[in-house]
C-alpha positions as YAML, in Angstrom:
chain: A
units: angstrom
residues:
- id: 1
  name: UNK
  ca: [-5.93, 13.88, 15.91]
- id: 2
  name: UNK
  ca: [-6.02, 13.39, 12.07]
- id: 3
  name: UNK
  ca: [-9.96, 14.32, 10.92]
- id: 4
  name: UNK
  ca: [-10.99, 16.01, 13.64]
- id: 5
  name: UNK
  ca: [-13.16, 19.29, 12.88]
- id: 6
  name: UNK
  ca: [-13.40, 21.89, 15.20]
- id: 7
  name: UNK
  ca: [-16.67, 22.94, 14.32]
- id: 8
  name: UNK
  ca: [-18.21, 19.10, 14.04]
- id: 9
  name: UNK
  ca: [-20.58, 17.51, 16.84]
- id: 10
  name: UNK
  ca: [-17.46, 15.59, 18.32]
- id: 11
  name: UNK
  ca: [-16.34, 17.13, 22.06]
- id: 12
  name: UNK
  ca: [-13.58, 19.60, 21.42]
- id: 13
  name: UNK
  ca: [-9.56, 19.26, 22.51]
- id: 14
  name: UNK
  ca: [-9.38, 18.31, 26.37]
- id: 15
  name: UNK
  ca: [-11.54, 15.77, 26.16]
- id: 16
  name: UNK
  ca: [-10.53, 12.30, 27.24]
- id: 17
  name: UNK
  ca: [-12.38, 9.01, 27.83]
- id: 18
  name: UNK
  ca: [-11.72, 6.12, 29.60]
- id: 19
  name: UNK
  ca: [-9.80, 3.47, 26.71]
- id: 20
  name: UNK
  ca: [-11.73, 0.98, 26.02]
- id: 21
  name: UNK
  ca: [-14.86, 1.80, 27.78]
- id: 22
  name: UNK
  ca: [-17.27, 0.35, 25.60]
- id: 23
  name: UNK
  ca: [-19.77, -2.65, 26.41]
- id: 24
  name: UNK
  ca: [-20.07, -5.14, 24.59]
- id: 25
  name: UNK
  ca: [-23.54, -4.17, 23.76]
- id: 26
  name: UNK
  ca: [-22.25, -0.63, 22.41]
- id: 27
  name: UNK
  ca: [-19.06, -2.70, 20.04]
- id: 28
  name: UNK
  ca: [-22.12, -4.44, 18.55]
- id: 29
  name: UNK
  ca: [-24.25, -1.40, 18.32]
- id: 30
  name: UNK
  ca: [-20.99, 1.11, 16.59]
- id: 31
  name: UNK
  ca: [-20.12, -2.29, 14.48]
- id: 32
  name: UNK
  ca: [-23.57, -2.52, 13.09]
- id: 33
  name: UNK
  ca: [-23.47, 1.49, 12.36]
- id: 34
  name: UNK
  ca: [-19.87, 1.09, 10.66]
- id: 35
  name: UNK
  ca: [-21.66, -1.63, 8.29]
- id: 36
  name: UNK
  ca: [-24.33, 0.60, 7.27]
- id: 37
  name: UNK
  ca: [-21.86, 3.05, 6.28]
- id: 38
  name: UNK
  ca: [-20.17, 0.37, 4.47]
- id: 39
  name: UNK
  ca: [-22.82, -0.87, 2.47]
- id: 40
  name: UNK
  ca: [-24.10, 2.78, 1.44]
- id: 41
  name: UNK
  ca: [-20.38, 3.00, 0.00]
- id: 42
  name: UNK
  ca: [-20.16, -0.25, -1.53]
- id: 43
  name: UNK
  ca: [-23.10, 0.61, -4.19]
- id: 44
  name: UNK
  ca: [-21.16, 3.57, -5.57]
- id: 45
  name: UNK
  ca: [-17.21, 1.87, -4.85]
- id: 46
  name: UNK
  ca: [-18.41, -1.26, -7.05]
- id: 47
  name: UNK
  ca: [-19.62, 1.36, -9.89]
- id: 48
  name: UNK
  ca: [-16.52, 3.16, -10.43]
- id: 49
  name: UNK
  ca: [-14.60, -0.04, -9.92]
- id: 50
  name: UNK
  ca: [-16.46, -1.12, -12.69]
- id: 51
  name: UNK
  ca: [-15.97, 1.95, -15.02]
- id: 52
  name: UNK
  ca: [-12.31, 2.24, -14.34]
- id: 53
  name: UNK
  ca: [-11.46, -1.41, -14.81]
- id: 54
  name: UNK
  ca: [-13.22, -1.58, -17.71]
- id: 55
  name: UNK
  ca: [-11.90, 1.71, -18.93]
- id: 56
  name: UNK
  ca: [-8.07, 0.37, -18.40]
- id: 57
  name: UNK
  ca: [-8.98, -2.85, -19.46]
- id: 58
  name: UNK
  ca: [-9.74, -1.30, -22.77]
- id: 59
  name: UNK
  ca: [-6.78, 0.69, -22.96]
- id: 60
  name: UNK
  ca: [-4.74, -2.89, -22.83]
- id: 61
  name: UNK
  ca: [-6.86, -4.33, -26.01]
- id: 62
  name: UNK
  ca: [-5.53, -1.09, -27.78]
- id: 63
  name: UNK
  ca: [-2.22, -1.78, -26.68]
- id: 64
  name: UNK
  ca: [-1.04, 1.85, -25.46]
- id: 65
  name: UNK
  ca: [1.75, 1.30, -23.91]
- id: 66
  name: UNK
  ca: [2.28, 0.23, -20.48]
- id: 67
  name: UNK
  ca: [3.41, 3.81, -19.04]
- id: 68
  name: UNK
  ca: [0.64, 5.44, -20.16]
- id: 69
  name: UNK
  ca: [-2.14, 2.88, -19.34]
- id: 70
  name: UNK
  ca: [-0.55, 3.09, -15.61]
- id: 71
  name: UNK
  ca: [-0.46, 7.34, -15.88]
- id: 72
  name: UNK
  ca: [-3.85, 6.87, -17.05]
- id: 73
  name: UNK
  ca: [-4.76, 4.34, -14.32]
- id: 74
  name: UNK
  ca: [-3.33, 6.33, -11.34]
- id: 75
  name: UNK
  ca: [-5.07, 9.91, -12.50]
- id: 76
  name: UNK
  ca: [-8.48, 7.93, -12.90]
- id: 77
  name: UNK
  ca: [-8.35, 5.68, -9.84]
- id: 78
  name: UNK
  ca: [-6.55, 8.68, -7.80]
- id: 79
  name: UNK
  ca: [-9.33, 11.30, -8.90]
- id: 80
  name: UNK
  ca: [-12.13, 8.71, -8.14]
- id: 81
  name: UNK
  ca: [-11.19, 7.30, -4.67]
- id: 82
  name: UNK
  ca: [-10.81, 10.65, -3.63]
- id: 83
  name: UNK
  ca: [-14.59, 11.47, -5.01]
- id: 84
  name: UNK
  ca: [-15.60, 8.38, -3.18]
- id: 85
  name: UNK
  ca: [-13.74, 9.76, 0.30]
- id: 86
  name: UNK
  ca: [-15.22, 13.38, -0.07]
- id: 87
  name: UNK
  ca: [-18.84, 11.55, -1.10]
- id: 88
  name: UNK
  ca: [-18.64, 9.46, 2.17]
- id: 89
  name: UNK
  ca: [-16.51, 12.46, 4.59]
- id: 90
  name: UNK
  ca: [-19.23, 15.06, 3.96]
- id: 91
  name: UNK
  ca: [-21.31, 12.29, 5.91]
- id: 92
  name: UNK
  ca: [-19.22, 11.46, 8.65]
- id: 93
  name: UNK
  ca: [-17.12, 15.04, 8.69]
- id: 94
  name: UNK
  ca: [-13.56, 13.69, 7.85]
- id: 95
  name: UNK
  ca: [-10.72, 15.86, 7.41]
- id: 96
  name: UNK
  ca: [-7.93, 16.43, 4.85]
- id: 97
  name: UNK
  ca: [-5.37, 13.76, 5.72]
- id: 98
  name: UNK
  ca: [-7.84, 10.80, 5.24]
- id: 99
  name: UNK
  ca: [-9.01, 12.63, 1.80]
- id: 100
  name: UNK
  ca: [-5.39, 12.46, 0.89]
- id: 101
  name: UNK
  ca: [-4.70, 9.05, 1.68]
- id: 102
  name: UNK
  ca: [-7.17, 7.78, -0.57]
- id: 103
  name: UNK
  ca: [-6.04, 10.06, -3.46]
- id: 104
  name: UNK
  ca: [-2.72, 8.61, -2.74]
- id: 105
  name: UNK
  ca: [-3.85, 4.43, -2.08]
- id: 106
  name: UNK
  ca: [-6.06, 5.45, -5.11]
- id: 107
  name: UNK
  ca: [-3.23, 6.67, -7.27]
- id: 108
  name: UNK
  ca: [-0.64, 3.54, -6.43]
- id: 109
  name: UNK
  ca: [-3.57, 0.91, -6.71]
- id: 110
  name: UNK
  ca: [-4.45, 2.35, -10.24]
- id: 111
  name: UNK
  ca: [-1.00, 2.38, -11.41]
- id: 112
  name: UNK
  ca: [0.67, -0.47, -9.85]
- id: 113
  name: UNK
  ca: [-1.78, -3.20, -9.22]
- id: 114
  name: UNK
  ca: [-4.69, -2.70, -11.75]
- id: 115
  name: UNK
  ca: [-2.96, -2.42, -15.02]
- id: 116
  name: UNK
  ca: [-2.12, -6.37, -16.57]
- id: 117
  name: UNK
  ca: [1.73, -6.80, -17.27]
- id: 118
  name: UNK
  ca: [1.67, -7.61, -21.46]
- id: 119
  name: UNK
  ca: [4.53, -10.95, -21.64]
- id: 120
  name: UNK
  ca: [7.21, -10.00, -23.93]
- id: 121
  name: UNK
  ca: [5.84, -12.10, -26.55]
- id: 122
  name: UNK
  ca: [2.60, -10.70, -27.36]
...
């Protein structure tokens, strides 16, 4: 199972539960948990959003070109979604793989999707 720590409070390999056996009463319960968790991370995600959009958006106005705002883009975003999964893992005790996912979604979101495409004519 991807994340799963041998030394961590979860039961250890062998053990098996019935799918789906939660109430209705424990979905609510777990969902309400899950939003905590999601707020908590929210303060610090909208921070760094904030930095690193503004930081690329800056880069733009100086017009460096477009390679090297998205380089600069994916090692920023990359480095700081992964701060934000190891911030929120040590929590929860999550393992490698889900650490390098976010470098990775971090990476391609920073170098793909938040950079602005100049038009040819500016």
């Amino acid at each position: 199972m991807a994340g799963y720590l041998a030394y961590s409070d979860r039961p250890g390999p062998g053990w098996y539960a019935e799918p789906f056996s939660l109430s209705w009463e424990e979905f609510l319960s777990n969902t309400v948990y899950i939003l905590g968790w999601a707020l908590l991370l929210s303060i610090y995600a909208i921070i760094i959003a904030l930095v690193l959009f503004g930081l690329v958006r800056l880069l733009e106005r100086f017009k460096m070109p477009d390679l090297g705002v998205a380089i600069v883009g994916a090692v920023l975003s990359g480095l700081l979604s992964a701060y934000i999964v190891l911030g929120i893992g040590w929590y929860i005790a999550i393992g490698l793989p889900a650490i390098i996912v976010g470098l990775v979604l971090g990476m391609l979101f920073g170098a793909f999707l938040l950079p602005q495409k100049r038009s040819i004519a500016a």
